[in-house]
């Protein structure tokens, strides 16, 4: 029997491609955000609303990650924003090598911001860096306010948290406590920016838009 | 499944090392940071399936979990974070900074030498 010390990151192959993406984005000086959430929290709806509302100010390109179908890319296309669909064919997260190929297909020079919509999943995507400048986590009110402590990985790593579907809080049908979700997320991540929004009626979206504009400027 | 992707990358590194050593890998020691949320059973199951009919077939995985640590800004100590109730273990305060998670590391591999 022979023991061999390896001491290597298991995801080092992915990290290598993520680093290529970091270099690519650096060369082009473009901000890139990686949007992560459970299925159906409203990522695509947030994106289509954001793209439409910011049309005259920020040019957005999108990379759509889904296990199957190009339904989400179709929805983005209707806004006229450039979009590249990646189908992972079963994998529950995007990997950096897939994003690397997609970035090369986007008209990057003509954009101010690239948003990657990851596969709907609150666990796996947070382990696979894509070379983005920041992760954005979306939590919708219907999922419950205990998600930050139940799925700490993504809340600890994200630059911003969008609490979506706050329009559903009216009328008392949901017991989601924004205060609790916010406090728990901040315990894990003191610097996380938190925006309570409704992608349906537009409430709260302006603060998110301001943050995007500032982040682009700060690059 | 999360663990399938991890198992695939893991076995790729082990296979590469096995080729270099020209020996059959028997077991591997892995450490996992808390935020990776790796489930042992799922990782073993995935690795077993992927290793089938390869030189890694039958490899045993020894999985160690590393706690997430934080440093208190008030008393300056480093402590293991209890995720459901993250507080400084000395002062009970919440003014702390999370330290980088341990991540997923392949520590060592044991090979058969005959
Ligand atoms: N009431 C309400 N519904 C919303 C809001 N945002 C999104 N929805 C609805 O939630 C459903 C899922 O929204 P999507 O935008 O497809 O969610 P997603 O996160 O992109 O979903 P996947 O890509 O499948 O993970 C749709 O029926 C949306 O119309 C919101 O702010 N309020
Ligand atoms: Mg979507
Ligand atoms: Zn998974
Ligand atoms: Zn303390």
Short mmCIF file of C-alpha atoms and ligand atoms in Angstrom, two decimals:
data_model
loop_
_atom_site.label_atom_id
_atom_site.label_comp_id
_atom_site.label_asym_id
_atom_site.label_seq_id
_atom_site.Cartn_x
_atom_site.Cartn_y
_atom_site.Cartn_z
CA UNK A 1 0.00 0.00 0.00
CA UNK A 2 1.27 3.41 -0.90
CA UNK A 3 -0.17 6.73 0.22
CA UNK A 4 0.10 9.72 -2.07
CA UNK A 5 -0.58 13.26 -0.94
CA UNK A 6 -2.74 15.11 -3.43
CA UNK A 7 -4.14 18.16 -1.60
CA UNK A 8 -5.98 19.37 -4.67
CA UNK A 9 -9.33 21.13 -5.03
CA UNK A 10 -11.79 18.62 -6.41
CA UNK A 11 -13.39 21.25 -8.61
CA UNK A 12 -10.03 22.59 -9.83
CA UNK A 13 -10.90 21.77 -13.44
CA UNK A 14 -13.99 23.97 -13.19
CA UNK A 15 -12.00 26.66 -11.38
CA UNK A 16 -9.50 26.68 -14.25
CA UNK A 17 -12.24 27.50 -16.74
CA UNK A 18 -13.75 30.01 -14.31
CA UNK A 19 -10.41 31.79 -14.27
CA UNK A 20 -10.43 31.96 -18.08
CA UNK A 21 -13.83 33.66 -17.82
CA UNK A 22 -12.48 36.09 -15.23
CA UNK A 23 -9.71 37.02 -17.69
CA UNK A 24 -12.14 37.34 -20.60
CA UNK A 25 -14.50 39.60 -18.62
CA UNK A 26 -11.54 41.61 -17.36
CA UNK A 27 -10.22 42.20 -20.87
CA UNK A 28 -13.62 43.39 -22.04
CA UNK A 29 -14.31 45.26 -18.79
CA UNK A 30 -17.84 43.85 -18.50
CA UNK A 31 -19.76 43.15 -15.33
CA UNK A 32 -21.08 39.60 -15.07
CA UNK A 33 -23.55 38.35 -12.46
CA UNK A 34 -24.61 34.77 -11.73
CA UNK A 35 -28.27 34.51 -10.68
CA UNK A 36 -29.12 31.54 -8.47
CA UNK A 37 -32.38 30.39 -6.87
CA UNK A 38 -34.81 27.51 -6.45
CA UNK A 39 -36.92 26.70 -9.51
CA UNK A 40 -39.67 29.24 -10.11
CA UNK A 41 -38.57 31.99 -7.71
CA UNK A 42 -38.87 34.46 -10.60
CA UNK A 43 -35.38 34.77 -12.13
CA UNK A 44 -36.55 35.06 -15.73
CA UNK A 45 -39.36 37.46 -14.78
CA UNK A 46 -36.88 39.66 -12.90
CA UNK A 47 -34.60 39.60 -15.94
CA UNK A 48 -37.25 40.50 -18.52
CA UNK A 49 -38.52 43.34 -16.35
CA UNK A 50 -35.00 44.61 -15.63
CA UNK A 51 -34.00 44.53 -19.30
CA UNK A 52 -37.16 46.34 -20.38
CA UNK A 53 -37.06 49.00 -17.66
CA UNK A 54 -33.35 49.74 -18.21
CA UNK A 55 -33.50 49.62 -22.01
CA UNK A 56 -32.36 53.21 -22.54
CA UNK A 57 -29.57 53.03 -19.92
CA UNK A 58 -27.99 49.59 -19.63
CA UNK A 59 -27.50 47.05 -22.40
CA UNK A 60 -27.93 43.58 -20.94
CA UNK A 61 -26.93 40.22 -22.43
CA UNK A 62 -28.16 36.96 -20.93
CA UNK A 63 -26.87 33.41 -20.64
CA UNK A 64 -29.75 31.06 -19.82
CA UNK A 65 -29.04 27.79 -18.06
CA UNK A 66 -31.76 25.17 -18.00
CA UNK A 67 -31.80 21.41 -17.78
CA UNK A 68 -34.05 21.27 -20.84
CA UNK A 69 -35.90 23.58 -23.29
CA UNK A 70 -35.27 27.09 -24.53
CA UNK A 71 -38.46 28.52 -23.03
CA UNK A 72 -36.54 31.03 -20.90
CA UNK A 73 -34.31 32.13 -23.78
CA UNK A 74 -37.48 32.68 -25.81
CA UNK A 75 -38.85 34.92 -23.06
CA UNK A 76 -35.62 36.93 -22.96
CA UNK A 77 -35.56 37.18 -26.78
CA UNK A 78 -38.89 38.97 -26.74
CA UNK A 79 -37.16 41.86 -24.96
CA UNK A 80 -34.71 42.00 -27.92
CA UNK A 81 -31.75 41.42 -25.58
CA UNK A 82 -29.11 39.00 -26.90
CA UNK A 83 -29.39 35.61 -25.21
CA UNK A 84 -27.54 32.30 -25.37
CA UNK A 85 -29.30 29.19 -24.09
CA UNK A 86 -27.33 26.39 -22.45
CA UNK A 87 -29.07 23.05 -21.86
CA UNK A 88 -27.28 21.01 -19.22
CA UNK A 89 -29.17 17.81 -20.14
CA UNK A 90 -29.66 16.72 -16.56
CA UNK A 91 -26.90 18.50 -14.69
CA UNK A 92 -28.25 20.63 -11.86
CA UNK A 93 -25.85 23.55 -12.31
CA UNK A 94 -23.94 25.43 -14.99
CA UNK A 95 -20.21 24.80 -15.21
CA UNK A 96 -17.57 27.33 -16.16
CA UNK A 97 -16.64 25.63 -19.42
CA UNK A 98 -20.23 25.94 -20.68
CA UNK A 99 -20.28 29.62 -19.77
CA UNK A 100 -16.94 30.17 -21.47
CA UNK A 101 -18.39 28.95 -24.77
CA UNK A 102 -21.56 31.03 -24.32
CA UNK A 103 -19.62 34.22 -23.53
CA UNK A 104 -17.84 33.92 -26.86
CA UNK A 105 -21.17 33.81 -28.68
CA UNK A 106 -22.55 36.99 -27.07
CA UNK A 107 -21.88 40.39 -28.69
CA UNK A 108 -19.92 41.32 -25.58
CA UNK A 109 -18.54 44.64 -26.94
CA UNK A 110 -22.08 45.98 -27.33
CA UNK A 111 -23.13 45.17 -23.76
CA UNK A 112 -22.83 46.82 -20.34
CA UNK A 113 -23.88 43.85 -18.26
CA UNK A 114 -24.02 40.08 -18.63
CA UNK A 115 -26.41 38.12 -16.44
CA UNK A 116 -26.25 34.35 -16.19
CA UNK A 117 -29.48 32.68 -15.11
CA UNK A 118 -28.30 29.46 -13.50
CA UNK A 119 -30.29 26.24 -13.37
CA UNK A 120 -33.06 26.48 -10.75
CA UNK A 121 -31.40 24.92 -7.69
CA UNK A 122 -30.46 26.47 -4.36
CA UNK A 123 -27.57 24.08 -3.58
CA UNK A 124 -25.24 23.00 -6.38
CA UNK A 125 -24.71 26.16 -8.44
CA UNK A 126 -23.13 27.89 -5.46
CA UNK A 127 -20.14 25.46 -5.56
CA UNK A 128 -19.40 25.95 -9.24
CA UNK A 129 -17.82 29.33 -9.85
CA UNK A 130 -18.36 30.60 -13.36
CA UNK A 131 -15.87 33.46 -13.24
CA UNK A 132 -18.62 35.97 -12.47
CA UNK A 133 -18.08 39.15 -10.46
CA UNK A 134 -20.87 38.28 -8.08
CA UNK A 135 -23.62 35.83 -7.30
CA UNK A 136 -27.18 37.07 -6.90
CA UNK A 137 -29.57 34.89 -4.94
CA UNK A 138 -33.33 35.16 -5.45
CA UNK A 139 -35.72 33.97 -2.76
CA UNK A 140 -39.44 34.24 -3.39
CA UNK A 141 -41.87 34.86 -0.57
CA UNK A 142 -43.72 31.60 -1.21
CA UNK A 143 -40.61 29.52 -0.39
CA UNK A 144 -40.53 30.47 3.30
CA UNK A 145 -38.30 32.75 5.35
CA UNK A 146 -36.13 29.93 6.75
CA UNK A 147 -34.23 29.34 3.50
CA UNK A 148 -31.13 31.42 4.40
CA UNK A 149 -30.29 29.17 7.34
CA UNK A 150 -31.35 25.97 5.59
CA UNK A 151 -29.27 26.68 2.47
CA UNK A 152 -26.46 28.80 3.91
CA UNK A 153 -23.95 28.21 1.11
CA UNK A 154 -25.47 30.52 -1.45
CA UNK A 155 -26.59 33.17 1.05
CA UNK A 156 -23.07 33.32 2.51
CA UNK A 157 -21.51 33.76 -0.94
CA UNK A 158 -23.96 36.10 -2.68
CA UNK A 159 -23.34 39.81 -3.24
CA UNK A 160 -27.06 40.54 -3.32
CA UNK A 161 -30.33 38.95 -2.29
CA UNK A 162 -33.57 39.70 -4.10
CA UNK A 163 -36.62 38.79 -2.05
CA UNK A 164 -39.19 38.42 -4.82
CA UNK A 165 -42.98 38.16 -5.08
CA UNK A 166 -43.60 40.55 -2.21
CA UNK A 167 -46.92 41.40 -3.90
CA UNK A 168 -48.11 38.05 -2.51
CA UNK A 169 -47.60 39.24 1.07
CA UNK A 170 -50.64 41.46 0.84
CA UNK A 171 -53.82 39.87 2.07
CA UNK A 172 -52.03 37.63 4.58
CA UNK A 173 -51.98 34.47 2.48
CA UNK A 174 -48.27 33.93 3.18
CA UNK A 175 -46.47 34.00 6.50
CA UNK A 176 -43.08 35.01 5.06
CA UNK A 177 -41.29 37.32 7.50
CA UNK A 178 -38.98 39.63 5.52
CA UNK A 179 -37.31 40.72 8.76
CA UNK A 180 -36.38 37.15 9.66
CA UNK A 181 -35.02 36.28 6.21
CA UNK A 182 -33.03 39.51 6.18
CA UNK A 183 -31.58 39.04 9.66
CA UNK A 184 -30.55 35.44 8.97
CA UNK A 185 -28.98 36.33 5.63
CA UNK A 186 -27.01 39.19 7.24
CA UNK A 187 -25.76 36.89 10.00
CA UNK A 188 -24.16 34.74 7.34
CA UNK A 189 -23.10 37.62 5.18
CA UNK A 190 -22.73 41.03 6.74
CA UNK A 191 -22.24 42.87 3.45
CA UNK A 192 -25.05 41.32 1.43
CA UNK A 193 -27.29 43.86 -0.33
CA UNK A 194 -30.96 43.04 0.09
CA UNK A 195 -33.78 44.18 -2.17
CA UNK A 196 -37.42 43.33 -1.57
CA UNK A 197 -39.15 43.36 -4.92
CA UNK A 198 -42.08 42.28 -6.98
CA UNK A 199 -41.07 41.46 -10.53
CA UNK A 200 -44.79 41.24 -11.22
CA UNK A 201 -45.78 44.84 -10.36
CA UNK A 202 -42.34 46.47 -10.27
CA UNK A 203 -42.35 47.39 -6.58
CA UNK A 204 -38.86 47.85 -5.14
CA UNK A 205 -37.11 47.32 -8.46
CA UNK A 206 -35.60 50.81 -8.63
CA UNK A 207 -33.19 50.15 -5.76
CA UNK A 208 -31.99 47.03 -7.58
CA UNK A 209 -31.53 49.02 -10.79
CA UNK A 210 -29.52 51.66 -8.93
CA UNK A 211 -27.28 48.97 -7.48
CA UNK A 212 -26.71 47.49 -10.95
CA UNK A 213 -25.77 50.90 -12.34
CA UNK A 214 -23.39 51.55 -9.43
CA UNK A 215 -21.79 48.11 -9.79
CA UNK A 216 -21.18 48.69 -13.50
CA UNK A 217 -19.62 52.07 -12.74
CA UNK A 218 -17.44 50.63 -9.96
CA UNK A 219 -15.92 47.99 -12.23
CA UNK B 1 -27.64 15.50 -8.48
CA UNK B 2 -24.99 17.73 -6.96
CA UNK B 3 -22.73 14.89 -5.91
CA UNK B 4 -22.57 13.42 -9.42
CA UNK B 5 -20.62 16.40 -10.72
CA UNK B 6 -18.32 16.31 -7.73
CA UNK B 7 -17.76 12.54 -8.03
CA UNK B 8 -16.91 12.93 -11.70
CA UNK B 9 -14.26 15.58 -11.04
CA UNK B 10 -12.93 13.60 -8.10
CA UNK B 11 -12.50 10.39 -10.09
CA UNK B 12 -10.89 12.27 -12.95
CA UNK B 13 -8.15 13.52 -10.61
CA UNK B 14 -7.71 10.08 -9.04
CA UNK B 15 -7.52 8.36 -12.46
CA UNK B 16 -4.88 10.81 -13.58
CA UNK B 17 -2.82 10.11 -10.48
CA UNK B 18 -3.36 6.35 -10.89
CA UNK B 19 -1.94 6.54 -14.41
CA UNK B 20 1.06 8.45 -13.09
CA UNK B 21 1.60 5.90 -10.29
CA UNK B 22 0.72 2.99 -12.52
CA UNK B 23 -1.20 1.47 -9.60
CA UNK B 24 -4.77 0.73 -8.61
CA UNK B 25 -6.37 3.25 -6.22
CA UNK B 26 -7.86 1.60 -3.13
CA UNK B 27 -9.11 4.51 -1.11
CA UNK B 28 -9.22 8.29 -1.12
CA UNK B 29 -9.48 10.83 1.67
CA UNK B 30 -11.63 13.87 0.98
CA UNK B 31 -12.46 16.89 3.06
CA UNK B 32 -15.63 18.93 2.60
CA UNK B 33 -16.39 22.40 3.85
CA UNK B 34 -19.82 22.95 5.36
CA UNK B 35 -21.05 25.25 2.62
CA UNK B 36 -20.54 22.62 -0.07
CA UNK B 37 -23.36 20.67 1.53
CA UNK B 38 -22.04 17.29 0.43
CA UNK B 39 -24.09 14.27 1.41
CA UNK B 40 -21.78 11.29 2.06
CA UNK B 41 -24.18 8.66 0.89
CA UNK B 42 -24.97 10.46 -2.35
CA UNK B 43 -21.28 11.07 -3.06
CA UNK B 44 -20.40 7.41 -2.45
CA UNK B 45 -23.31 6.26 -4.58
CA UNK B 46 -22.33 8.55 -7.46
CA UNK B 47 -18.64 7.62 -7.25
CA UNK B 48 -19.46 3.92 -7.24
CA UNK B 49 -21.59 4.27 -10.34
CA UNK B 50 -19.04 6.37 -12.22
CA UNK B 51 -16.07 4.18 -11.20
CA UNK B 52 -17.69 0.98 -12.43
CA UNK B 53 -15.60 -0.72 -15.14
CA UNK B 54 -12.74 1.73 -14.67
CA UNK B 55 -9.44 1.36 -12.78
CA UNK B 56 -11.12 3.18 -9.88
CA UNK B 57 -13.82 0.54 -9.45
CA UNK B 58 -14.35 -0.36 -5.79
CA UNK B 59 -12.51 2.67 -4.42
CA UNK B 60 -13.39 3.56 -0.82
CA UNK B 61 -14.06 7.16 0.07
CA UNK B 62 -13.16 8.52 3.45
CA UNK B 63 -15.08 11.78 3.85
CA UNK B 64 -14.22 14.31 6.50
CA UNK B 65 -16.44 17.33 7.13
CA UNK B 66 -14.78 20.59 8.12
CA UNK B 67 -16.84 23.00 10.19
CA UNK B 68 -17.45 26.51 8.98
CA UNK B 69 -15.46 28.92 11.12
CA UNK B 70 -15.86 32.54 12.03
CA UNK B 71 -13.87 35.15 13.86
CA UNK B 72 -15.53 37.36 16.46
CA UNK B 73 -14.83 41.05 15.91
CA UNK B 74 -15.34 41.77 19.61
CA UNK B 75 -13.30 39.04 21.34
CA UNK B 76 -11.13 38.10 18.38
CA UNK B 77 -11.49 34.35 18.88
CA UNK B 78 -12.10 31.86 16.09
CA UNK B 79 -15.02 29.48 16.55
CA UNK B 80 -17.05 26.82 14.71
CA UNK B 81 -20.30 28.26 13.40
CA UNK B 82 -23.55 26.57 14.36
CA UNK B 83 -25.59 27.40 11.27
CA UNK B 84 -29.00 27.30 12.85
CA UNK B 85 -27.84 29.67 15.59
CA UNK B 86 -24.73 31.54 14.46
CA UNK B 87 -23.24 33.25 17.52
CA UNK B 88 -19.78 33.75 18.97
CA UNK B 89 -19.05 30.84 21.30
CA UNK B 90 -17.40 33.15 23.84
CA UNK B 91 -19.50 36.33 24.03
CA UNK B 92 -22.69 35.11 22.33
CA UNK B 93 -22.54 38.10 20.01
CA UNK B 94 -23.32 38.29 16.31
CA UNK B 95 -20.56 40.63 15.32
CA UNK B 96 -18.38 38.12 13.52
CA UNK B 97 -16.79 37.55 10.18
CA UNK B 98 -17.14 34.21 8.39
CA UNK B 99 -13.81 32.70 7.42
CA UNK B 100 -13.48 31.13 3.96
CA UNK B 101 -15.14 27.74 3.77
CA UNK B 102 -12.81 24.75 3.49
CA UNK B 103 -14.19 23.82 0.07
CA UNK B 104 -13.83 20.39 -1.48
CA UNK B 105 -10.35 18.90 -1.30
CA UNK B 106 -8.93 15.57 -2.35
CA UNK B 107 -6.36 15.10 0.42
CA UNK B 108 -4.72 11.76 -0.35
CA UNK B 109 -5.09 8.55 -2.27
CA UNK B 110 -3.95 5.11 -1.27
CA UNK B 111 -2.68 2.79 -4.02
CA UNK B 112 -2.18 -0.94 -4.13
CA UNK B 113 1.47 -1.89 -4.51
CA UNK B 114 1.12 -5.74 -4.63
N1 LIG C 1 -47.05 37.05 -7.89
C1 LIG C 1 -45.83 37.07 -8.44
N2 LIG C 1 -45.48 36.11 -9.32
C2 LIG C 1 -44.25 36.15 -9.85
C3 LIG C 1 -43.32 37.17 -9.54
N3 LIG C 1 -42.18 36.94 -10.22
C4 LIG C 1 -42.39 35.82 -10.95
N4 LIG C 1 -43.65 35.34 -10.74
C5 LIG C 1 -44.25 34.14 -11.33
O1 LIG C 1 -43.57 32.99 -10.85
C6 LIG C 1 -43.53 31.98 -11.88
C7 LIG C 1 -42.10 31.54 -12.11
O2 LIG C 1 -41.37 32.65 -12.61
P1 LIG C 1 -40.07 32.49 -13.50
O3 LIG C 1 -39.61 33.86 -13.83
O4 LIG C 1 -40.30 31.57 -14.62
O5 LIG C 1 -39.09 31.80 -12.45
P2 LIG C 1 -37.63 31.22 -12.67
O6 LIG C 1 -36.89 31.39 -11.40
O7 LIG C 1 -37.02 31.82 -13.88
O8 LIG C 1 -37.92 29.67 -12.93
P3 LIG C 1 -36.91 28.52 -13.46
O9 LIG C 1 -36.07 29.14 -14.53
O10 LIG C 1 -37.82 27.45 -13.98
O11 LIG C 1 -36.11 28.11 -12.27
C8 LIG C 1 -44.18 32.60 -13.10
O12 LIG C 1 -45.50 32.15 -13.16
C9 LIG C 1 -44.10 34.09 -12.83
O13 LIG C 1 -45.12 34.82 -13.47
C10 LIG C 1 -43.73 38.19 -8.60
O14 LIG C 1 -42.98 39.11 -8.24
N5 LIG C 1 -44.97 38.07 -8.07
MG1 LIG C 2 -36.14 30.90 -15.54
ZN1 LIG C 3 -27.51 18.94 -7.53
ZN1 LIG C 4 -17.20 37.19 20.78
#
